[in-house]
Amino acid sequence: MPIVRVALNVPVGTLFDYYAEHADQENIGLRVSVPFGKRRLAGIIMEVVANTEVPPEKLKTIQGVFTDNPPLPKELLNLFAFCSQYYHHPIGMVIMNGLPAALRTTKPIKPKKDHSATWNNTQLRLTDAGKRIALSSIPKRQRIARNLLVRFQQVESIPGEAFKEDSSRIKQLIQQWLVSGWISTDSSPHSAQDNAVTDSNIPTLTVEQDHAVNTILSAQSHFHVSLLHGITGSGKTEVYLRLIAAMLMQDKQVLVLVPEINLTPQLEAIFHNRFPCTNLISLHSGLNDTERLQGWLQAQTGEANIVLGTRLAIFTPLPNLGLIIVDEEHDHSFKQQDGLRYSARDLAIFRSKQVNIPVILGSATPSLESYHSAITGRYRVIQLTSRAIKNAALPTIQTIDTRIHKTFNGLSQPLLQALRTNLSEQQQSIIFINRRGYAPTLLCKSCAWTAACVRCSSRLVVHLRDKDLRCHYCGHQERLPIHCPECGNQDLTPFGQGTQRVTETLNTYFPNARILRIDRDSTRRKDAWRSILQKIHNQEIDILVGTQILAKGHDFPNLSLIGILNSDNSLYSTDFRASERLFAQLMQISGRAGRSNNKGQVLIQTEFPDHPLYQALQKQNFDALAKNLLIERKIAGFPPYVHQAVLRAEAHRIETVIDFLSTAAKLAKDYESIELFDPVPAQMLRLKGMERGHLLVQSASRKQLQIFLLQWQKQLSTVPTQKIRWVLDVDPVEL
Ligand code: ADP
Ligand code: ZN
Ligand code: ZN
């Protein structure tokens, strides 16, 4: 009887063998249910073989095969396999991490409806949008699509039945073009008028945009990485839209990855607007299981043409994938910070290579890793150096020296004055509070007691409105104490400029202004963010106060002043990526100002106005800063000049952790090409009741690092570690 090798969701890096009657190579990728100990588990068939080393008396038989959804495509299985190898994570857990919940169970899924359109008995013609498609945007190799387009271009309309004898490929294309709104039927529910985007909505590309689109399309049939380095407001989205249009025209699928779930609605709306009938699905952590499953299945069957999602969407099956876009590629949200610690950006590059298609990394402030790859010629750089909208000037960026202009409750006089002026001109303002290492904590000024979390070593954050203290790491909550538990002092004051405190202060200065505070809490509710954006657009808000959440990719047309508080915290951080991140964040937030015809002004409160980072920022010179940082990194021997991995461990007591890490360090000493650091306690020692530490290793060669990690992991597995949990983090972005 044939034997299937199955990946199961268990923390063991091997496949499990079972008998399976009638199994053949076609069954690879199918979901099965198998006996595992006393349990029944769902698994995926990875191989079908004739022999196994498992003794026959131990070999069990699978219990069921699910044929209610098609097998996972080979290409996706390869992606999982690569991911498992590269991140040193068990294959079964990698697969189960990537699958929608319903496919991780031993229950069948509900079948989906099939809606195939009928256009046999009507006239088909190009819509206005279809007429604008240039033949040159379709590569020569796509002969069928080119011929079809020419056929439509030559006549006013073609009766549907004229295609009766044509190949199924042509019928498929027609179906796709109907859906995309490039052709219409007489009877189609979406007539050409509703369907097509009117010319006036589509901007004429700037010279730089046009160049970007052409460069990428001219090499669209093979793998290459393009770094689309465009300042904020340079119209990267429009470049994406043109590329997507070219892909849809060829009935290809496009995967668009964004860092934040909050960014999906805005982009989704833009895509819907441009491609009104294209089947677009968005996949992110905010979906329920059924929604995610439906989206996933539509992608797998090729019905969905655009898949828009956060990092998890990289694991979507896409049989006709033609292009991957990673927007805001520098964002650390693309790296998962627990369990399988993968980088969706890096996997996107692997995936594009695997299926031989282009991948675009877009950013105003590329990661130093990508920037380095670009200047060394591994990636192609495409620059957008000016704003797309005529007259939209770059904002002016200035610093306010807080050694001279003292702040009160976090706000300096020059900033307040600028806010006042802006209010009187009925323009919108943003106060951006850099939250890294900063939040209002409770401090006793007479004995210096601070409120700390009982489970973590972190400081508790004051939430005045709810009169409680919360731990932003582990979720612990407690009542706000009335007096100091140490000395009894009744005058406990929140310390630090949290969003709440600044909002209250602003309210007292500007009682008539409409001030809105935004943070994770206020946007948690489903659709909350959407309604906030609506308010901003309707000019129902004068001043927005918020944290990082404000920085990302939103277009606020009437925004002309941005005040930045607390950014100095990141200047002298122990994290070598802190300045890169701060620069990206400040550039991004500054980019929110002056998008349309208003001039924009950015004011940064700082004690270090001469710092090179602020100097580069004022000149909006990313290259200057990036080149400086690269030199620093090279001298210090940090990425991108070396490749890193971190062994993270946790236990109830830090001594146990350090012992284990020291053993691990001894094991690693024998590898010549590996540079080893000392085991250290984590900066945030306690988290959720556990104490944590780590050991950093690095190598100039990615390959050597990988070879080492594979051996090391095997050795580590044999170290007795009952009280310890450990995990490898490859290419860590945070320590
Ligand atoms: P980015 O993502 O690069 O920051 P956006 O894609 O948000 O920039 O574009 C900024 C603004 O410019 C948007 O309002 C967009 O509609 C507009 N825009 C983009 N391309 C053009 C163009 N070629 N002509 C006129 N306006 C454009
Ligand atoms: Zn805590
Ligand atoms: Zn006290």
PDB file of N, CA and C in Angstrom, residues 121 183 223 247 254 349 351 444 464 467 486 494 522 536 540 547 553 579 629 656 717 720:
ATOM      1  N   ASN A 121     -24.994  35.704 -25.658  1.00  0.00           N
ATOM      2  CA  ASN A 121     -26.030  36.269 -26.511  1.00  0.00           C
ATOM      3  C   ASN A 121     -26.029  37.788 -26.565  1.00  0.00           C
ATOM      4  N   ILE A 183     -14.109  45.367 -20.929  1.00  0.00           N
ATOM      5  CA  ILE A 183     -15.146  45.219 -21.938  1.00  0.00           C
ATOM      6  C   ILE A 183     -16.482  45.149 -21.220  1.00  0.00           C
ATOM      7  N   PHE A 223      11.870  37.276 -12.994  1.00  0.00           N
ATOM      8  CA  PHE A 223      12.140  37.732 -11.636  1.00  0.00           C
ATOM      9  C   PHE A 223      13.116  38.903 -11.597  1.00  0.00           C
ATOM     10  N   MET A 247      -1.416  43.721 -15.263  1.00  0.00           N
ATOM     11  CA  MET A 247      -1.524  42.318 -14.851  1.00  0.00           C
ATOM     12  C   MET A 247      -2.942  41.795 -15.042  1.00  0.00           C
ATOM     13  N   VAL A 254      -2.401  39.591  -8.589  1.00  0.00           N
ATOM     14  CA  VAL A 254      -1.426  40.476  -7.961  1.00  0.00           C
ATOM     15  C   VAL A 254      -1.574  40.370  -6.449  1.00  0.00           C
ATOM     16  N   ILE A 349      10.182  38.098  -1.739  1.00  0.00           N
ATOM     17  CA  ILE A 349      11.265  38.034  -2.714  1.00  0.00           C
ATOM     18  C   ILE A 349      11.525  36.583  -3.112  1.00  0.00           C
ATOM     19  N   ARG A 351       9.373  34.184  -3.047  1.00  0.00           N
ATOM     20  CA  ARG A 351       8.242  33.698  -3.819  1.00  0.00           C
ATOM     21  C   ARG A 351       8.289  34.186  -5.264  1.00  0.00           C
ATOM     22  N   CYS A 444       5.762  58.818  41.978  1.00  0.00           N
ATOM     23  CA  CYS A 444       5.638  59.538  43.242  1.00  0.00           C
ATOM     24  C   CYS A 444       6.811  60.489  43.358  1.00  0.00           C
ATOM     25  N   LEU A 464      -6.142  57.710  32.237  1.00  0.00           N
ATOM     26  CA  LEU A 464      -6.908  58.555  33.143  1.00  0.00           C
ATOM     27  C   LEU A 464      -8.402  58.381  32.973  1.00  0.00           C
ATOM     28  N   LYS A 467      -9.546  55.520  34.662  1.00  0.00           N
ATOM     29  CA  LYS A 467      -9.011  55.490  36.027  1.00  0.00           C
ATOM     30  C   LYS A 467      -8.309  54.179  36.330  1.00  0.00           C
ATOM     31  N   GLU A 486       4.231  53.200  48.685  1.00  0.00           N
ATOM     32  CA  GLU A 486       5.485  53.193  49.434  1.00  0.00           C
ATOM     33  C   GLU A 486       5.470  54.184  50.591  1.00  0.00           C
ATOM     34  N   PRO A 494       0.690  61.643  36.889  1.00  0.00           N
ATOM     35  CA  PRO A 494       1.174  60.930  35.708  1.00  0.00           C
ATOM     36  C   PRO A 494       2.365  61.680  35.136  1.00  0.00           C
ATOM     37  N   SER A 522      -8.371  53.608  20.709  1.00  0.00           N
ATOM     38  CA  SER A 522      -9.511  54.260  20.064  1.00  0.00           C
ATOM     39  C   SER A 522      -9.775  53.724  18.656  1.00  0.00           C
ATOM     40  N   ILE A 536     -12.001  63.253   9.430  1.00  0.00           N
ATOM     41  CA  ILE A 536     -10.865  64.086   9.045  1.00  0.00           C
ATOM     42  C   ILE A 536     -11.127  64.685   7.671  1.00  0.00           C
ATOM     43  N   GLU A 540     -14.099  67.748  10.128  1.00  0.00           N
ATOM     44  CA  GLU A 540     -14.760  67.856  11.424  1.00  0.00           C
ATOM     45  C   GLU A 540     -13.746  67.808  12.557  1.00  0.00           C
ATOM     46  N   THR A 547      -0.039  58.659  18.002  1.00  0.00           N
ATOM     47  CA  THR A 547       1.283  58.043  17.980  1.00  0.00           C
ATOM     48  C   THR A 547       1.572  57.475  16.593  1.00  0.00           C
ATOM     49  N   GLY A 553       0.886  56.089   5.760  1.00  0.00           N
ATOM     50  CA  GLY A 553       0.202  56.212   4.492  1.00  0.00           C
ATOM     51  C   GLY A 553      -1.202  56.799   4.372  1.00  0.00           C
ATOM     52  N   SER A 579      17.653  54.818  14.990  1.00  0.00           N
ATOM     53  CA  SER A 579      17.672  56.062  14.205  1.00  0.00           C
ATOM     54  C   SER A 579      17.066  55.844  12.823  1.00  0.00           C
ATOM     55  N   LEU A 629      24.564  56.134   7.873  1.00  0.00           N
ATOM     56  CA  LEU A 629      24.230  54.997   8.723  1.00  0.00           C
ATOM     57  C   LEU A 629      24.924  53.737   8.221  1.00  0.00           C
ATOM     58  N   THR A 656      18.400  30.522  35.239  1.00  0.00           N
ATOM     59  CA  THR A 656      18.193  29.339  34.408  1.00  0.00           C
ATOM     60  C   THR A 656      18.403  29.685  32.936  1.00  0.00           C
ATOM     61  N   SER A 717      18.639  20.878  20.787  1.00  0.00           N
ATOM     62  CA  SER A 717      17.501  20.010  21.085  1.00  0.00           C
ATOM     63  C   SER A 717      17.881  18.904  22.052  1.00  0.00           C
ATOM     64  N   PRO A 720      19.139  19.187  27.989  1.00  0.00           N
ATOM     65  CA  PRO A 720      17.923  19.040  28.799  1.00  0.00           C
ATOM     66  C   PRO A 720      17.386  20.418  29.213  1.00  0.00           C
TER      67      PRO A 720
END
